[in-house]
PDB file of C-alpha atoms in Angstrom:
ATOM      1  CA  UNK I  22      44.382  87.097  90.230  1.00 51.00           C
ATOM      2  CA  UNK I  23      48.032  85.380  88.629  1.00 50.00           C
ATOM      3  CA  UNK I  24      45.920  85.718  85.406  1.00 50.00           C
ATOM      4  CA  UNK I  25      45.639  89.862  86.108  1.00 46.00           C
ATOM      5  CA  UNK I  26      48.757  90.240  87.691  1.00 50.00           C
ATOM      6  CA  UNK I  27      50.489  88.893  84.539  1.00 47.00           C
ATOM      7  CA  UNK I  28      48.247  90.750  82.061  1.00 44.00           C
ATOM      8  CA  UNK I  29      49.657  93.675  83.691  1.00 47.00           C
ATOM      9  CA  UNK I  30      52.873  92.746  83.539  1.00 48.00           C
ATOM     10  CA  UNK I  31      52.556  92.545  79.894  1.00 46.00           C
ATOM     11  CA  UNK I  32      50.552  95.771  79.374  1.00 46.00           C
ATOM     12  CA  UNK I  33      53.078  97.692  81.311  1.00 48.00           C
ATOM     13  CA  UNK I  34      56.098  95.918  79.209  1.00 48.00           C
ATOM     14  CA  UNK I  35      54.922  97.142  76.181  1.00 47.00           C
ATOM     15  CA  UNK I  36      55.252 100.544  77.774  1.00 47.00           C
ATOM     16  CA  UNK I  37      59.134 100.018  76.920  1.00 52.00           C
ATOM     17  CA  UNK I  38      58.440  99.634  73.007  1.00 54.00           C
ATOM     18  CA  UNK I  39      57.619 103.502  72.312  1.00 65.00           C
ATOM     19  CA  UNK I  40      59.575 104.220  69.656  1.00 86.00           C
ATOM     20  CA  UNK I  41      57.581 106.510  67.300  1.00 90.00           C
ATOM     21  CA  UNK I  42      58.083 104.888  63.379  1.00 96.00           C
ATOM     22  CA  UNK I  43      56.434 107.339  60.856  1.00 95.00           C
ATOM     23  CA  UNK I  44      53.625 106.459  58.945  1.00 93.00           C
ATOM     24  CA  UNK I  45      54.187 105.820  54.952  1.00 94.00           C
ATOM     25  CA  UNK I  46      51.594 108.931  54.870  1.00 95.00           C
ATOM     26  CA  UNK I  47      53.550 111.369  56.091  1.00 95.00           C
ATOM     27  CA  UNK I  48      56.959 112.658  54.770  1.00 96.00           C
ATOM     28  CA  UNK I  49      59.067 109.575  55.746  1.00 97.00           C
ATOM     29  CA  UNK I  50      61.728 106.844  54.264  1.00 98.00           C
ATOM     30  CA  UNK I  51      61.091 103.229  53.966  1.00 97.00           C
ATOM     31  CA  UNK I  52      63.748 101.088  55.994  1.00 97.00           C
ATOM     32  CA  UNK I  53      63.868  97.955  53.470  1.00 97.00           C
ATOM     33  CA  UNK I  54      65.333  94.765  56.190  1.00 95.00           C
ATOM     34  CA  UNK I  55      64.376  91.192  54.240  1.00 87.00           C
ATOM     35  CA  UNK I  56      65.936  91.549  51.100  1.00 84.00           C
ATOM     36  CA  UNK I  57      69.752  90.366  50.506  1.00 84.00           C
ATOM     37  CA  UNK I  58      71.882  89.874  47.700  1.00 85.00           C
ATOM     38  CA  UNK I  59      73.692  86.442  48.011  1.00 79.00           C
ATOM     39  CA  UNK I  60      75.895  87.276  44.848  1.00 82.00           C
ATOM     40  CA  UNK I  61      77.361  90.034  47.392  1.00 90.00           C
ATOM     41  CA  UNK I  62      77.502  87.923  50.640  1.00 90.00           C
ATOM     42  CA  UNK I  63      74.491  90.707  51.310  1.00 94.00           C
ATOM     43  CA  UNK I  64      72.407  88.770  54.189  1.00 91.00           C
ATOM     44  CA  UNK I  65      69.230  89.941  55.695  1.00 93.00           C
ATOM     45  CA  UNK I  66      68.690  91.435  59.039  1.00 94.00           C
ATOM     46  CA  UNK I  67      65.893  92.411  61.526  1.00 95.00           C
ATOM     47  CA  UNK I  68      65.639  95.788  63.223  1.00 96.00           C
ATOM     48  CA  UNK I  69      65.887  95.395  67.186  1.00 95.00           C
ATOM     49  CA  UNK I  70      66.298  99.483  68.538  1.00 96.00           C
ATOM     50  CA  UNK I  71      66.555 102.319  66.992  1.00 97.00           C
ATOM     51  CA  UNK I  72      68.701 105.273  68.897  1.00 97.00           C
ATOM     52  CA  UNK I  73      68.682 102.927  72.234  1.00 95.00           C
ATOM     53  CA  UNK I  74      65.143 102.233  72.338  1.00 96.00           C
ATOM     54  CA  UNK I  75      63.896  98.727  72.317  1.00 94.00           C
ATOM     55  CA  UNK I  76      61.543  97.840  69.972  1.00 95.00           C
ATOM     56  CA  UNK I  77      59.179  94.990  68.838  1.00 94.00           C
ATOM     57  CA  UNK I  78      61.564  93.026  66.097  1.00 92.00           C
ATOM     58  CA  UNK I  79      60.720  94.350  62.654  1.00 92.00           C
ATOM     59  CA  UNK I  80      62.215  91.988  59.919  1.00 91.00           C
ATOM     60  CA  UNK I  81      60.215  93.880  56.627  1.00 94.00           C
ATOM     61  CA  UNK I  82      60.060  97.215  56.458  1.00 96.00           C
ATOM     62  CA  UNK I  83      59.934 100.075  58.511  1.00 97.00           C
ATOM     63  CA  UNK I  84      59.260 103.972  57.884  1.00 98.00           C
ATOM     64  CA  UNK I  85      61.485 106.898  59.718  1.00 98.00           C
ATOM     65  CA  UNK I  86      60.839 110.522  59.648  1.00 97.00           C
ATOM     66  CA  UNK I  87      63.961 112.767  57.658  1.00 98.00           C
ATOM     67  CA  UNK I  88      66.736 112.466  60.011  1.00 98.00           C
ATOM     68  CA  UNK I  89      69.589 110.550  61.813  1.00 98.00           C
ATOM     69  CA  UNK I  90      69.268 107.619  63.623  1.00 98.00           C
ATOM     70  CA  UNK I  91      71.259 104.458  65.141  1.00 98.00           C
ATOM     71  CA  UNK I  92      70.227 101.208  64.084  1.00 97.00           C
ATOM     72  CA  UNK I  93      70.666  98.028  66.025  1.00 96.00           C
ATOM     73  CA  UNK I  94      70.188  94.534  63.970  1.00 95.00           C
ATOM     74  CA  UNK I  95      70.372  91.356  63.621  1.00 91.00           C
ATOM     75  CA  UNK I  96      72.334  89.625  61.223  1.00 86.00           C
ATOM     76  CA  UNK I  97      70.855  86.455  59.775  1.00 82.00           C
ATOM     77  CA  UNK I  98      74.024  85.362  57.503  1.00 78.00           C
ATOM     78  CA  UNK I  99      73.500  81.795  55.888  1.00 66.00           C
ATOM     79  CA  UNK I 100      75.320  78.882  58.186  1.00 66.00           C
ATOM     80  CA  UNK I 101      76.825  77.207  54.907  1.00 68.00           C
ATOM     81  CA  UNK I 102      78.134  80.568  53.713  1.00 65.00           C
ATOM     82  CA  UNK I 103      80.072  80.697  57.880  1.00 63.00           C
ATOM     83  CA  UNK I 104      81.240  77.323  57.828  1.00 61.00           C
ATOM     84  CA  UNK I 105      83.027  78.246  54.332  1.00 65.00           C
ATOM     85  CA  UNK I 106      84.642  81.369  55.508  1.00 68.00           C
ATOM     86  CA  UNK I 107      84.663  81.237  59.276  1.00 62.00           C
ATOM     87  CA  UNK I 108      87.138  78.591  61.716  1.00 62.00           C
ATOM     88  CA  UNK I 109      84.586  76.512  64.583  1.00 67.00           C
ATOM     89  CA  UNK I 110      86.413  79.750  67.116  1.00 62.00           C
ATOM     90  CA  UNK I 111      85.362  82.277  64.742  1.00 63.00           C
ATOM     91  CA  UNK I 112      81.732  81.030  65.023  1.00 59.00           C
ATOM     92  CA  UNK I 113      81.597  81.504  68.515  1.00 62.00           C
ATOM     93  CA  UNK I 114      82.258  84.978  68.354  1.00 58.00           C
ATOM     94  CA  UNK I 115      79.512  85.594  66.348  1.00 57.00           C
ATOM     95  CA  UNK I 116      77.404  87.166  68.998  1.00 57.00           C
ATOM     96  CA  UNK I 117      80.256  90.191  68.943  1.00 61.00           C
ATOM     97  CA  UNK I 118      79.458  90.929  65.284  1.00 72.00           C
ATOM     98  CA  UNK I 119      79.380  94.446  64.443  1.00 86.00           C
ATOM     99  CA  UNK I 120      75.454  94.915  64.705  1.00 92.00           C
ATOM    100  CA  UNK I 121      75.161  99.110  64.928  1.00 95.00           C
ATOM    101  CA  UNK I 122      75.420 101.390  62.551  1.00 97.00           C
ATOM    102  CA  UNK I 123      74.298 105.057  62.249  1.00 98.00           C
ATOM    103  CA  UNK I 124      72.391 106.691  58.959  1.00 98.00           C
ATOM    104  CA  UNK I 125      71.031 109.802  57.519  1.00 98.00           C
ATOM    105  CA  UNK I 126      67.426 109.612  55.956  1.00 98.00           C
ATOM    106  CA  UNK I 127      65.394 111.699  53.837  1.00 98.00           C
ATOM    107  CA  UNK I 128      61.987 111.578  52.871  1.00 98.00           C
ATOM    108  CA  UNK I 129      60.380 110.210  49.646  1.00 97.00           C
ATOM    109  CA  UNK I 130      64.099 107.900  49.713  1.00 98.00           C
ATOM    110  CA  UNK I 131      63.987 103.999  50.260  1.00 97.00           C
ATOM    111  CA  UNK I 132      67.243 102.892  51.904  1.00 98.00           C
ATOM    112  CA  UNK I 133      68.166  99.240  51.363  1.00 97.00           C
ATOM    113  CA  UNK I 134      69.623  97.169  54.548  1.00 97.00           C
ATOM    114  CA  UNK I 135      71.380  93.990  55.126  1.00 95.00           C
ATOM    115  CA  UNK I 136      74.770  92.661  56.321  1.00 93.00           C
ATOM    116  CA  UNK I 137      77.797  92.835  54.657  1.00 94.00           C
ATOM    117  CA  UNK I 138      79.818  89.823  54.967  1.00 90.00           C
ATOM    118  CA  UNK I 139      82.036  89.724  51.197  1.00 90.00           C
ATOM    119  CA  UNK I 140      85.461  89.982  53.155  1.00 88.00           C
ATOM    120  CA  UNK I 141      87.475  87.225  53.850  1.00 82.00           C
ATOM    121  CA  UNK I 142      88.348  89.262  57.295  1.00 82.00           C
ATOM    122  CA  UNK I 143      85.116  88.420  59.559  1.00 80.00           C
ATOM    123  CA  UNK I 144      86.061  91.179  61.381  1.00 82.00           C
ATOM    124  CA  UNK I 145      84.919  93.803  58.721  1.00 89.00           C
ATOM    125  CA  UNK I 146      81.479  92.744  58.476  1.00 89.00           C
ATOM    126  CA  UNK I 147      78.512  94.998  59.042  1.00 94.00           C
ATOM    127  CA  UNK I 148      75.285  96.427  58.659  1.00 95.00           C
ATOM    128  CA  UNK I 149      75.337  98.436  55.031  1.00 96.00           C
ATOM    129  CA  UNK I 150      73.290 100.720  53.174  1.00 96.00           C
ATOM    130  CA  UNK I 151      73.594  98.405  50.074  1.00 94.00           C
ATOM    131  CA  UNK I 152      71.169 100.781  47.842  1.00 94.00           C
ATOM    132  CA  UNK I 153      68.778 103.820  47.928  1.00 97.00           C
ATOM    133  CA  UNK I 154      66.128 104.561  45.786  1.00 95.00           C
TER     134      UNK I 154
END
C-alpha cells in the first residue's frame, strides 16, 4: 500500500511539470544551454521554469514556439574562475545571483545561452543571449 501511495505521489507531482516545449517539427527556436565560452567568462546554465512554471531541469537544448518568455537558470560558473574574482563573502551570496531573464524568440532562430560573468563587479552578472543563429 506505502508502495501505491508513493507511486501516486509521484504520478500526481509530475502533474506540476506541464510546461508545453515545442517540438523541433513545428515552427519553433532551439534554446542552446551547455555550451560556454571560457575566453568570455561565458559559463553554462540549466533551464529550471520558464514564465513561472516548474519544469524538469533541461541542461541541452530546448525548443519554444515564436514568442516571449521568462527564463529561470542555473548558473554553473567554474569555482577556480570565483575564487579569482570573488572575496570568501561574495561566495556566499551566490545563491542571490541574477538567475531571470526575459527574451523574444522567433522561429527557424537558435538563441545561444549561458552566464555572463566578464565583469569584475559580481553584481552585473547574468543570464545572456551570447549569439543567435
Amino acid at each position: 500500500m506505502k508502495k501505491l501511495t508513493l507511486l501516486t505521489a509521484l504520478l500526481l507531482s509530475g502533474a506540476a511539470f506541464a510546461f508545453n516545449f515545442a517540438s523541433p517539427s513545428e515552427p519553433s527556436a532551439k534554446i542552446i544551454l551547455s555550451h560556454s565560452n571560457a575566453a568570455k567568462q561565458i559559463f553554462p546554465v540549466k533551464l529550471l521554469m520558464v514564465n513561472g512554471e516548474n519544469i524538469n531541469v533541461r541542461s541541452d537544448a530546448v525548443w519554444l514556439a515564436p514568442g516571449e518568455y521568462e527564463l529561470r537558470l542555473a548558473s554553473f560558473v567554474n569555482k577556480d574562475y570565483t575564487k579569482q574574482i570573488m572575496s570568501p563573502k561574495e561566495r556566499r551570496g551566490i545563491k542571490d545571483w541574477k538567475n531571470t531573464m526575459k527574451i523574444t524568440v522567433e522561429a527557424d532562430k537558435s538563441y545561444y545561452i549561458g552566464y555572463d560573468a566578464s565583469s569584475n563587479q559580481t553584481e552585473d552578472w547574468q543570464p545572456v543571449v551570447y549569439k543567435v543563429k
